[in-house]
Every structure is written in structure tokens, then in C-alpha cells.
Amino acid sequence: MEVADGNAASAGTLNPPKSATRSVNNESVQVIVRCRPINQKEEAADCSTVVNVYAQRGVIEVEHPKSKSESKIFTYDGVYDWNSSQQSIYDETIMPLVSSVLEGYNGCVFAYGQTGTGKTFTMEGGGNSEESKGVIPRVFDQIWAHIDRTTGTEFLVSVRYLEIYMEDIRDLLKSKNSKPLELREMSGQGVFVSHLHSQTCQSAHDMLKAMKVGNHNRTTGATNMNEHSSRSHAIFQISIEMAKGDTKSVKVGKLNLIDLAGSERQAKTGATGNRLKEATKINKSLSALGNVIYALAENSSHIPYRDSKLTRLLQDSLGGNSKTIMIANIGPASDNYDETIITLRYAYRAKSIKNQPVKNE
Ligand code: ADP
Ligand code: MG
């Protein structure tokens, strides 16, 4: 067995329970991995399940499709198998982050992984039932439950929704405004998208409506939805301004919720020369994200945030003033073995990124 993350231990004797590293007060990027169920297509193709999830220890083991004894082991802040509920992932990992945002911190959750591994299922949900609700609608519920039980504070909640497709930024809340938007930088405000529509919300329902409008605009703007969603990054931004009546002190909590483009083409960055150039052109932002994560993990003196729109927007979330959670999505089937290993290595690297979150007040 190869211990891919450098922990010299076997699956049976690995690491103490992960609970000590789960708190969002920890300044490292928190990385969790979720493995979706095997699907009908994979079953029909006689694919075997090569992924084992050891939730208690935060361990994922991936067996080589041709040799069970050649397995690779990775450890994360949390791991979730195909039976894990949307609620358990939310309660154990996202809820503490949103609580911090409600205290005035910046937060970021991004879903990473190959197309078809459950990024959208995790972030938005997998249907209309209560239990299938994903991270984003659960965030809405948590915010408004907090507002409803808090007295003496005025809240102003607003949302923005944008996508990055082929390095163009589009406002998903204003479909008519199809001209790509520009990034701006201002001291004290950091990097932001200029002229991005901001919509004030009075309830969880308002926020859900905004999410649905944005998703609809994403679909209708695209000629091939699958191709489009696998190549574009969708970023849902929430801002919560909190004003205490007596002291007039204002706190602001900001949260970025991101469904990234499919990582499969990123696999090609292992290539060199023309193939590397091609992969970079196909999704400059995703390649740049990989380079930023790599540079941060290596403690480089230069972090190439400026290489893409996505990394400029995420500058605070990676190596900056934010509490950040990465959800790496994988599939269990043998025919995804290579992509799964690439995703797990990528996610493992992100664990060593350190942020410096401070309250905005
Ligand atoms: P992605 O956004 O990464 O391309 P999707 O979220 O669209 O992937 O998921 C692909 C398919 O797998 C969808 O039909 C989705 O409903 C299903 N799926 C993904 N994750 C799960 C899960 N944890 N449990 C059940 N079905 C899932
Ligand atoms: Mg998707």
C-alpha cells in the first residue's frame, strides 16, 4: 500500500480521530471529501467500487483497479461516503462556518471535482425534498433562523450571483445585461465585480428565488447545458450587514458559495508543451486555481492570483482573510480511478493553505 499523503501508517492504525482539526477557528483551509454512489451506467459497465471511506478516521483509501493490495491512502478534515446525508455534511462542516459569517467573518465554500461527481448535488441539492436540499439553501435557512431569534440587531442581507465562462464574467441575476462584467480593485474593498447586481432579500424564500433565477439564466444562456456547466464556475455571494441598535457598530459577514467547473481537463496539466497550452486555454481559471493552491502549499514568495478572474476573486479565500472549506467530490468506480487520484492529491495539497481570518467590524 502506498501512503500518498505521507502518513507512514497502514489503514488499520491511521491517525487519531479527526475532531481536533474540525473547528473553523483553525486557520487552515478545511478540506472534506465526498464520494457519490455508483451509478447505473457504471454498474452496467461492470465497474467495481475502488473507494473505501473510513469516516471515523477521516481516511479515504483507493484501491488500484487491477490490484487490491496496491491502495493509496489520504487523510482529510472530513470524509463522506455515498450514504452520507446532505444534512450531516451541512451540520458537521458548513454550519460552524456560517455561524462565523454571522459573527462578521468572511467565508468561502467551494466544490471541486470531475464532472458528474456531485458538485451541484452537494451545493444546490438533488431534488425538491427537504432532505435532498444542498448546502446553499441550507445556508439560507441558517441565516434566517439566526435573524429570527436575534433581537436588537438590524440585518441587511443581499445576494449576488455570477458565473465565469471562458474568462467572461456574467451576472446571473440580470440576464438582459449580457455584456461581460469587469473586475475592479479598490484599497480597503479588495477585488470585486463592477456593476454586478446586488439583490436585497427579506427571507430564506427570497434568497432561494434569487438562486433559482440565476440557475435559470445559466441554463437559458447556454447552447449546451452539460458542456456549459462543466466548463463554467458559478459563484453565489451573500453579504450580511449587522447593525446593533444602541452602539451603531456595523459588522459585515460575507460568504462565497462556489460550484467550480469540472476538473477533468485539469488532468491534462500533467502534460507539457502544446497540450498544456490547450488545457490552459480551455479553462484558464481552473488551471490558475491549481497554480495558486500549489504556490500557497509550497510557501512560494509569488502567488499567481492575477492569472485568472477566478483566482483574483478568490484571493481572500485562499491565503487571505477568510475561513474556507473545500469540498472535493469523487466517484467510487474503477474507471474513474485516475481522475479520482488526481482530485484527492489536489485536495490534499489544499489542506496546507493557511488563512488569516479577522472579523469585519
Ligand atoms: P457535477 O455537478 O459534479 O457535474 P452532479 O451534481 O450533477 O455532478 O451529479 C451527477 C449525478 O449524480 C446527478 O444525477 C446527481 O443527482 C447524482 N449524485 C451526485 N452525488 C450524489 C449523492 N451523494 N447521492 C445521490 N446522487 C448523487
Ligand atoms: Mg454540476
mmCIF file of N, CA and C in Angstrom, residues 28 169 304:
data_model
loop_
_atom_site.group_PDB
_atom_site.id
_atom_site.type_symbol
_atom_site.label_atom_id
_atom_site.label_comp_id
_atom_site.label_asym_id
_atom_site.label_seq_id
_atom_site.Cartn_x
_atom_site.Cartn_y
_atom_site.Cartn_z
ATOM 1 N N SER A 28 -6.316 26.845 8.858
ATOM 2 C CA SER A 28 -6.069 26.125 7.611
ATOM 3 C C SER A 28 -7.357 26.027 6.807
ATOM 4 N N ILE A 169 -17.110 37.285 -17.256
ATOM 5 C CA ILE A 169 -17.959 37.271 -16.065
ATOM 6 C C ILE A 169 -19.365 37.708 -16.463
ATOM 7 N N PRO A 304 0.328 33.393 -7.834
ATOM 8 C CA PRO A 304 -0.154 33.965 -9.109
ATOM 9 C C PRO A 304 -1.669 34.226 -9.154
#
